[in-house]
Amino acid sequence: MKLNEFNNAFQIEQQCLAYIANLKENKCIRCFNFNLNTSDLKRMRCLKCNQTFSILTGTIF
C-alpha cells in the first residue's frame, strides 16, 4: 500500500484502530478469555481477570 492510499483509507485514527481490531483475535493477553469490554478501541479490559491492555499490545506498534 502506498502512502497516499494509506492516507485515503485511514483518514482518522479511529478508522485505523478499527481495522487493527478486525485483524486481531480479540482475546485477553493474560488469560486468553474472549469476553472483553471494548467500549473504547484504544483500551480493552478482560471481564474475567480484569486485565487492561491496548489494542496495539502484541503488534509491531
PDB file of N, CA, C and O in Angstrom:
ATOM      1  N   MET A   1       0.849  -1.165   0.000  1.00  0.00           N
ATOM      2  CA  MET A   1       0.000   0.000   0.000  1.00  0.00           C
ATOM      3  C   MET A   1       0.900   1.236   0.000  1.00  0.00           C
ATOM      4  O   MET A   1       1.800   1.355   0.814  1.00  0.00           O
ATOM      5  N   LYS A   2       0.628   2.123  -0.918  1.00  0.00           N
ATOM      6  CA  LYS A   2       1.384   3.363  -0.992  1.00  0.00           C
ATOM      7  C   LYS A   2       0.878   4.345   0.044  1.00  0.00           C
ATOM      8  O   LYS A   2      -0.217   4.208   0.586  1.00  0.00           O
ATOM      9  N   LEU A   3       1.699   5.334   0.358  1.00  0.00           N
ATOM     10  CA  LEU A   3       1.371   6.291   1.405  1.00  0.00           C
ATOM     11  C   LEU A   3       0.068   7.031   1.126  1.00  0.00           C
ATOM     12  O   LEU A   3      -0.764   7.184   2.022  1.00  0.00           O
ATOM     13  N   ASN A   4      -0.147   7.471  -0.094  1.00  0.00           N
ATOM     14  CA  ASN A   4      -1.383   8.191  -0.396  1.00  0.00           C
ATOM     15  C   ASN A   4      -2.597   7.264  -0.295  1.00  0.00           C
ATOM     16  O   ASN A   4      -3.677   7.694   0.111  1.00  0.00           O
ATOM     17  N   GLU A   5      -2.455   5.971  -0.632  1.00  0.00           N
ATOM     18  CA  GLU A   5      -3.545   5.015  -0.458  1.00  0.00           C
ATOM     19  C   GLU A   5      -3.842   4.802   1.022  1.00  0.00           C
ATOM     20  O   GLU A   5      -5.003   4.695   1.428  1.00  0.00           O
ATOM     21  N   PHE A   6      -2.783   4.734   1.822  1.00  0.00           N
ATOM     22  CA  PHE A   6      -2.942   4.587   3.265  1.00  0.00           C
ATOM     23  C   PHE A   6      -3.678   5.783   3.851  1.00  0.00           C
ATOM     24  O   PHE A   6      -4.613   5.629   4.639  1.00  0.00           O
ATOM     25  N   ASN A   7      -3.269   6.983   3.470  1.00  0.00           N
ATOM     26  CA  ASN A   7      -3.907   8.204   3.976  1.00  0.00           C
ATOM     27  C   ASN A   7      -5.375   8.287   3.565  1.00  0.00           C
ATOM     28  O   ASN A   7      -6.205   8.777   4.326  1.00  0.00           O
ATOM     29  N   ASN A   8      -5.707   7.806   2.373  1.00  0.00           N
ATOM     30  CA  ASN A   8      -7.103   7.812   1.931  1.00  0.00           C
ATOM     31  C   ASN A   8      -7.932   6.767   2.672  1.00  0.00           C
ATOM     32  O   ASN A   8      -9.097   7.004   2.984  1.00  0.00           O
ATOM     33  N   ALA A   9      -7.341   5.609   2.961  1.00  0.00           N
ATOM     34  CA  ALA A   9      -8.064   4.541   3.642  1.00  0.00           C
ATOM     35  C   ALA A   9      -8.273   4.848   5.121  1.00  0.00           C
ATOM     36  O   ALA A   9      -9.301   4.492   5.696  1.00  0.00           O
ATOM     37  N   PHE A  10      -7.296   5.486   5.743  1.00  0.00           N
ATOM     38  CA  PHE A  10      -7.348   5.767   7.177  1.00  0.00           C
ATOM     39  C   PHE A  10      -7.216   7.267   7.418  1.00  0.00           C
ATOM     40  O   PHE A  10      -6.178   7.759   7.807  1.00  0.00           O
ATOM     41  N   GLN A  11      -8.302   7.975   7.192  1.00  0.00           N
ATOM     42  CA  GLN A  11      -8.267   9.425   7.318  1.00  0.00           C
ATOM     43  C   GLN A  11      -8.272   9.883   8.769  1.00  0.00           C
ATOM     44  O   GLN A  11      -7.780  10.951   9.083  1.00  0.00           O
ATOM     45  N   ILE A  12      -8.837   9.067   9.664  1.00  0.00           N
ATOM     46  CA  ILE A  12      -8.829   9.399  11.088  1.00  0.00           C
ATOM     47  C   ILE A  12      -8.313   8.185  11.871  1.00  0.00           C
ATOM     48  O   ILE A  12      -8.324   7.056  11.387  1.00  0.00           O
ATOM     49  N   GLU A  13      -7.842   8.448  13.071  1.00  0.00           N
ATOM     50  CA  GLU A  13      -7.236   7.408  13.908  1.00  0.00           C
ATOM     51  C   GLU A  13      -8.213   6.272  14.208  1.00  0.00           C
ATOM     52  O   GLU A  13      -7.826   5.107  14.235  1.00  0.00           O
ATOM     53  N   GLN A  14      -9.486   6.581  14.400  1.00  0.00           N
ATOM     54  CA  GLN A  14     -10.481   5.558  14.738  1.00  0.00           C
ATOM     55  C   GLN A  14     -10.625   4.534  13.618  1.00  0.00           C
ATOM     56  O   GLN A  14     -10.852   3.359  13.879  1.00  0.00           O
ATOM     57  N   GLN A  15     -10.489   4.952  12.365  1.00  0.00           N
ATOM     58  CA  GLN A  15     -10.567   4.017  11.247  1.00  0.00           C
ATOM     59  C   GLN A  15      -9.407   3.031  11.296  1.00  0.00           C
ATOM     60  O   GLN A  15      -9.584   1.847  11.044  1.00  0.00           O
ATOM     61  N   CYS A  16      -8.235   3.512  11.623  1.00  0.00           N
ATOM     62  CA  CYS A  16      -7.054   2.661  11.711  1.00  0.00           C
ATOM     63  C   CYS A  16      -7.187   1.674  12.871  1.00  0.00           C
ATOM     64  O   CYS A  16      -6.902   0.487  12.726  1.00  0.00           O
ATOM     65  N   LEU A  17      -7.642   2.148  14.033  1.00  0.00           N
ATOM     66  CA  LEU A  17      -7.813   1.273  15.185  1.00  0.00           C
ATOM     67  C   LEU A  17      -8.876   0.206  14.925  1.00  0.00           C
ATOM     68  O   LEU A  17      -8.717  -0.945  15.322  1.00  0.00           O
ATOM     69  N   ALA A  18      -9.950   0.564  14.256  1.00  0.00           N
ATOM     70  CA  ALA A  18     -10.996  -0.406  13.922  1.00  0.00           C
ATOM     71  C   ALA A  18     -10.463  -1.466  12.973  1.00  0.00           C
ATOM     72  O   ALA A  18     -10.788  -2.655  13.107  1.00  0.00           O
ATOM     73  N   TYR A  19      -9.628  -1.079  12.041  1.00  0.00           N
ATOM     74  CA  TYR A  19      -9.025  -2.033  11.105  1.00  0.00           C
ATOM     75  C   TYR A  19      -8.123  -3.014  11.847  1.00  0.00           C
ATOM     76  O   TYR A  19      -8.184  -4.220  11.625  1.00  0.00           O
ATOM     77  N   ILE A  20      -7.291  -2.520  12.756  1.00  0.00           N
ATOM     78  CA  ILE A  20      -6.405  -3.381  13.540  1.00  0.00           C
ATOM     79  C   ILE A  20      -7.227  -4.317  14.425  1.00  0.00           C
ATOM     80  O   ILE A  20      -6.914  -5.506  14.552  1.00  0.00           O
ATOM     81  N   ALA A  21      -8.295  -3.815  15.018  1.00  0.00           N
ATOM     82  CA  ALA A  21      -9.152  -4.644  15.871  1.00  0.00           C
ATOM     83  C   ALA A  21      -9.779  -5.779  15.078  1.00  0.00           C
ATOM     84  O   ALA A  21      -9.908  -6.897  15.579  1.00  0.00           O
ATOM     85  N   ASN A  22     -10.145  -5.525  13.833  1.00  0.00           N
ATOM     86  CA  ASN A  22     -10.725  -6.572  12.996  1.00  0.00           C
ATOM     87  C   ASN A  22      -9.693  -7.618  12.590  1.00  0.00           C
ATOM     88  O   ASN A  22     -10.043  -8.776  12.375  1.00  0.00           O
ATOM     89  N   LEU A  23      -8.436  -7.240  12.500  1.00  0.00           N
ATOM     90  CA  LEU A  23      -7.390  -8.183  12.131  1.00  0.00           C
ATOM     91  C   LEU A  23      -6.991  -9.105  13.282  1.00  0.00           C
ATOM     92  O   LEU A  23      -6.657 -10.261  13.063  1.00  0.00           O
ATOM     93  N   LYS A  24      -7.039  -8.564  14.495  1.00  0.00           N
ATOM     94  CA  LYS A  24      -6.593  -9.318  15.665  1.00  0.00           C
ATOM     95  C   LYS A  24      -7.693 -10.211  16.205  1.00  0.00           C
ATOM     96  O   LYS A  24      -8.857  -9.919  16.067  1.00  0.00           O
ATOM     97  N   GLU A  25      -7.282 -11.315  16.835  1.00  0.00           N
ATOM     98  CA  GLU A  25      -8.228 -12.077  17.641  1.00  0.00           C
ATOM     99  C   GLU A  25      -8.367 -11.304  18.938  1.00  0.00           C
ATOM    100  O   GLU A  25      -7.402 -11.134  19.666  1.00  0.00           O
ATOM    101  N   ASN A  26      -9.534 -10.843  19.236  1.00  0.00           N
ATOM    102  CA  ASN A  26      -9.733 -10.039  20.440  1.00  0.00           C
ATOM    103  C   ASN A  26      -9.867 -10.957  21.643  1.00  0.00           C
ATOM    104  O   ASN A  26     -10.955 -11.406  21.976  1.00  0.00           O
ATOM    105  N   LYS A  27      -8.713 -11.236  22.248  1.00  0.00           N
ATOM    106  CA  LYS A  27      -8.700 -12.050  23.451  1.00  0.00           C
ATOM    107  C   LYS A  27      -7.728 -11.448  24.444  1.00  0.00           C
ATOM    108  O   LYS A  27      -6.838 -10.690  24.085  1.00  0.00           O
ATOM    109  N   CYS A  28      -7.917 -11.794  25.702  1.00  0.00           N
ATOM    110  CA  CYS A  28      -7.091 -11.262  26.780  1.00  0.00           C
ATOM    111  C   CYS A  28      -5.644 -11.723  26.619  1.00  0.00           C
ATOM    112  O   CYS A  28      -5.388 -12.870  26.256  1.00  0.00           O
ATOM    113  N   ILE A  29      -4.711 -10.831  26.930  1.00  0.00           N
ATOM    114  CA  ILE A  29      -3.299 -11.187  26.819  1.00  0.00           C
ATOM    115  C   ILE A  29      -2.824 -12.016  28.003  1.00  0.00           C
ATOM    116  O   ILE A  29      -1.783 -12.647  27.934  1.00  0.00           O
ATOM    117  N   ARG A  30      -3.585 -12.026  29.087  1.00  0.00           N
ATOM    118  CA  ARG A  30      -3.199 -12.784  30.282  1.00  0.00           C
ATOM    119  C   ARG A  30      -3.881 -14.153  30.339  1.00  0.00           C
ATOM    120  O   ARG A  30      -3.222 -15.175  30.469  1.00  0.00           O
ATOM    121  N   CYS A  31      -5.205 -14.194  30.233  1.00  0.00           N
ATOM    122  CA  CYS A  31      -5.931 -15.459  30.423  1.00  0.00           C
ATOM    123  C   CYS A  31      -6.548 -15.996  29.127  1.00  0.00           C
ATOM    124  O   CYS A  31      -7.174 -17.048  29.134  1.00  0.00           O
ATOM    125  N   PHE A  32      -6.383 -15.287  28.025  1.00  0.00           N
ATOM    126  CA  PHE A  32      -6.865 -15.674  26.695  1.00  0.00           C
ATOM    127  C   PHE A  32      -8.382 -15.809  26.623  1.00  0.00           C
ATOM    128  O   PHE A  32      -8.915 -16.506  25.778  1.00  0.00           O
ATOM    129  N   ASN A  33      -9.089 -15.120  27.499  1.00  0.00           N
ATOM    130  CA  ASN A  33     -10.543 -15.092  27.501  1.00  0.00           C
ATOM    131  C   ASN A  33     -11.019 -14.175  26.374  1.00  0.00           C
ATOM    132  O   ASN A  33     -10.392 -13.164  26.073  1.00  0.00           O
ATOM    133  N   PHE A  34     -12.146 -14.505  25.756  1.00  0.00           N
ATOM    134  CA  PHE A  34     -12.676 -13.692  24.659  1.00  0.00           C
ATOM    135  C   PHE A  34     -13.713 -12.680  25.120  1.00  0.00           C
ATOM    136  O   PHE A  34     -14.199 -11.900  24.319  1.00  0.00           O
ATOM    137  N   ASN A  35     -14.099 -12.681  26.401  1.00  0.00           N
ATOM    138  CA  ASN A  35     -15.068 -11.717  26.918  1.00  0.00           C
ATOM    139  C   ASN A  35     -14.347 -10.447  27.337  1.00  0.00           C
ATOM    140  O   ASN A  35     -13.768 -10.370  28.406  1.00  0.00           O
ATOM    141  N   LEU A  36     -14.393  -9.454  26.464  1.00  0.00           N
ATOM    142  CA  LEU A  36     -13.687  -8.202  26.694  1.00  0.00           C
ATOM    143  C   LEU A  36     -14.651  -7.032  26.661  1.00  0.00           C
ATOM    144  O   LEU A  36     -15.638  -7.041  25.928  1.00  0.00           O
ATOM    145  N   ASN A  37     -14.344  -6.016  27.449  1.00  0.00           N
ATOM    146  CA  ASN A  37     -15.047  -4.748  27.367  1.00  0.00           C
ATOM    147  C   ASN A  37     -14.298  -3.905  26.350  1.00  0.00           C
ATOM    148  O   ASN A  37     -13.161  -3.506  26.574  1.00  0.00           O
ATOM    149  N   THR A  38     -14.922  -3.672  25.216  1.00  0.00           N
ATOM    150  CA  THR A  38     -14.264  -2.938  24.126  1.00  0.00           C
ATOM    151  C   THR A  38     -15.001  -1.652  23.800  1.00  0.00           C
ATOM    152  O   THR A  38     -15.127  -1.287  22.652  1.00  0.00           O
ATOM    153  N   SER A  39     -15.496  -0.972  24.823  1.00  0.00           N
ATOM    154  CA  SER A  39     -16.235   0.265  24.583  1.00  0.00           C
ATOM    155  C   SER A  39     -15.332   1.341  23.989  1.00  0.00           C
ATOM    156  O   SER A  39     -15.787   2.213  23.265  1.00  0.00           O
ATOM    157  N   ASP A  40     -14.045   1.273  24.288  1.00  0.00           N
ATOM    158  CA  ASP A  40     -13.069   2.207  23.729  1.00  0.00           C
ATOM    159  C   ASP A  40     -12.077   1.387  22.917  1.00  0.00           C
ATOM    160  O   ASP A  40     -11.519   0.417  23.417  1.00  0.00           O
ATOM    161  N   LEU A  41     -11.856   1.750  21.660  1.00  0.00           N
ATOM    162  CA  LEU A  41     -10.961   0.961  20.816  1.00  0.00           C
ATOM    163  C   LEU A  41      -9.510   1.015  21.268  1.00  0.00           C
ATOM    164  O   LEU A  41      -8.735   0.122  20.978  1.00  0.00           O
ATOM    165  N   LYS A  42      -9.126   2.067  21.979  1.00  0.00           N
ATOM    166  CA  LYS A  42      -7.731   2.166  22.412  1.00  0.00           C
ATOM    167  C   LYS A  42      -7.432   1.265  23.602  1.00  0.00           C
ATOM    168  O   LYS A  42      -6.331   0.752  23.722  1.00  0.00           O
ATOM    169  N   ARG A  43      -8.395   1.105  24.510  1.00  0.00           N
ATOM    170  CA  ARG A  43      -8.181   0.309  25.720  1.00  0.00           C
ATOM    171  C   ARG A  43      -9.221  -0.789  25.789  1.00  0.00           C
ATOM    172  O   ARG A  43     -10.395  -0.565  25.514  1.00  0.00           O
ATOM    173  N   MET A  44      -8.783  -1.985  26.176  1.00  0.00           N
ATOM    174  CA  MET A  44      -9.675  -3.118  26.339  1.00  0.00           C
ATOM    175  C   MET A  44      -9.494  -3.666  27.749  1.00  0.00           C
ATOM    176  O   MET A  44      -8.424  -3.554  28.330  1.00  0.00           O
ATOM    177  N   ARG A  45     -10.568  -4.255  28.299  1.00  0.00           N
ATOM    178  CA  ARG A  45     -10.498  -4.826  29.641  1.00  0.00           C
ATOM    179  C   ARG A  45     -11.133  -6.196  29.616  1.00  0.00           C
ATOM    180  O   ARG A  45     -12.244  -6.376  29.131  1.00  0.00           O
ATOM    181  N   CYS A  46     -10.404  -7.172  30.159  1.00  0.00           N
ATOM    182  CA  CYS A  46     -10.914  -8.536  30.256  1.00  0.00           C
ATOM    183  C   CYS A  46     -11.950  -8.597  31.375  1.00  0.00           C
ATOM    184  O   CYS A  46     -11.715  -8.099  32.472  1.00  0.00           O
ATOM    185  N   LEU A  47     -13.081  -9.229  31.094  1.00  0.00           N
ATOM    186  CA  LEU A  47     -14.144  -9.326  32.090  1.00  0.00           C
ATOM    187  C   LEU A  47     -13.908 -10.483  33.062  1.00  0.00           C
ATOM    188  O   LEU A  47     -14.583 -10.574  34.074  1.00  0.00           O
ATOM    189  N   LYS A  48     -12.931 -11.347  32.760  1.00  0.00           N
ATOM    190  CA  LYS A  48     -12.633 -12.477  33.642  1.00  0.00           C
ATOM    191  C   LYS A  48     -11.537 -12.136  34.648  1.00  0.00           C
ATOM    192  O   LYS A  48     -11.709 -12.286  35.844  1.00  0.00           O
ATOM    193  N   CYS A  49     -10.395 -11.651  34.166  1.00  0.00           N
ATOM    194  CA  CYS A  49      -9.259 -11.390  35.065  1.00  0.00           C
ATOM    195  C   CYS A  49      -9.011  -9.903  35.311  1.00  0.00           C
ATOM    196  O   CYS A  49      -8.096  -9.537  36.024  1.00  0.00           O
ATOM    197  N   ASN A  50      -9.810  -9.030  34.671  1.00  0.00           N
ATOM    198  CA  ASN A  50      -9.734  -7.580  34.853  1.00  0.00           C
ATOM    199  C   ASN A  50      -8.438  -6.956  34.333  1.00  0.00           C
ATOM    200  O   ASN A  50      -8.071  -5.854  34.722  1.00  0.00           O
ATOM    201  N   GLN A  51      -7.731  -7.637  33.458  1.00  0.00           N
ATOM    202  CA  GLN A  51      -6.513  -7.107  32.834  1.00  0.00           C
ATOM    203  C   GLN A  51      -6.898  -6.025  31.835  1.00  0.00           C
ATOM    204  O   GLN A  51      -7.808  -6.205  31.033  1.00  0.00           O
ATOM    205  N   THR A  52      -6.222  -4.887  31.876  1.00  0.00           N
ATOM    206  CA  THR A  52      -6.444  -3.803  30.924  1.00  0.00           C
ATOM    207  C   THR A  52      -5.246  -3.730  29.991  1.00  0.00           C
ATOM    208  O   THR A  52      -4.109  -3.791  30.430  1.00  0.00           O
ATOM    209  N   PHE A  53      -5.517  -3.604  28.699  1.00  0.00           N
ATOM    210  CA  PHE A  53      -4.443  -3.534  27.716  1.00  0.00           C
ATOM    211  C   PHE A  53      -4.896  -2.747  26.506  1.00  0.00           C
ATOM    212  O   PHE A  53      -6.079  -2.479  26.315  1.00  0.00           O
ATOM    213  N   SER A  54      -3.938  -2.375  25.689  1.00  0.00           N
ATOM    214  CA  SER A  54      -4.189  -1.588  24.495  1.00  0.00           C
ATOM    215  C   SER A  54      -4.469  -2.500  23.310  1.00  0.00           C
ATOM    216  O   SER A  54      -4.014  -3.645  23.262  1.00  0.00           O
ATOM    217  N   ILE A  55      -5.205  -1.997  22.344  1.00  0.00           N
ATOM    218  CA  ILE A  55      -5.469  -2.750  21.120  1.00  0.00           C
ATOM    219  C   ILE A  55      -4.166  -3.010  20.360  1.00  0.00           C
ATOM    220  O   ILE A  55      -4.053  -3.960  19.606  1.00  0.00           O
ATOM    221  N   LEU A  56      -3.143  -2.197  20.602  1.00  0.00           N
ATOM    222  CA  LEU A  56      -1.863  -2.353  19.910  1.00  0.00           C
ATOM    223  C   LEU A  56      -0.909  -3.307  20.631  1.00  0.00           C
ATOM    224  O   LEU A  56       0.167  -3.588  20.117  1.00  0.00           O
ATOM    225  N   THR A  57      -1.285  -3.833  21.800  1.00  0.00           N
ATOM    226  CA  THR A  57      -0.450  -4.787  22.523  1.00  0.00           C
ATOM    227  C   THR A  57      -0.263  -6.036  21.675  1.00  0.00           C
ATOM    228  O   THR A  57      -1.216  -6.587  21.149  1.00  0.00           O
ATOM    229  N   GLY A  58       0.977  -6.460  21.537  1.00  0.00           N
ATOM    230  CA  GLY A  58       1.275  -7.654  20.752  1.00  0.00           C
ATOM    231  C   GLY A  58       1.458  -7.385  19.273  1.00  0.00           C
ATOM    232  O   GLY A  58       1.573  -8.321  18.485  1.00  0.00           O
ATOM    233  N   THR A  59       1.454  -6.111  18.863  1.00  0.00           N
ATOM    234  CA  THR A  59       1.696  -5.757  17.472  1.00  0.00           C
ATOM    235  C   THR A  59       3.058  -5.076  17.374  1.00  0.00           C
ATOM    236  O   THR A  59       3.709  -4.833  18.373  1.00  0.00           O
ATOM    237  N   ILE A  60       3.463  -4.733  16.166  1.00  0.00           N
ATOM    238  CA  ILE A  60       4.741  -4.041  15.997  1.00  0.00           C
ATOM    239  C   ILE A  60       4.665  -2.584  16.432  1.00  0.00           C
ATOM    240  O   ILE A  60       5.664  -1.901  16.502  1.00  0.00           O
ATOM    241  N   PHE A  61       3.460  -2.107  16.719  1.00  0.00           N
ATOM    242  CA  PHE A  61       3.281  -0.719  17.132  1.00  0.00           C
ATOM    243  C   PHE A  61       3.390  -0.599  18.615  1.00  0.00           C
ATOM    244  O   PHE A  61       3.302   0.338  19.236  1.00  0.00           O
TER     245      PHE A  61
END
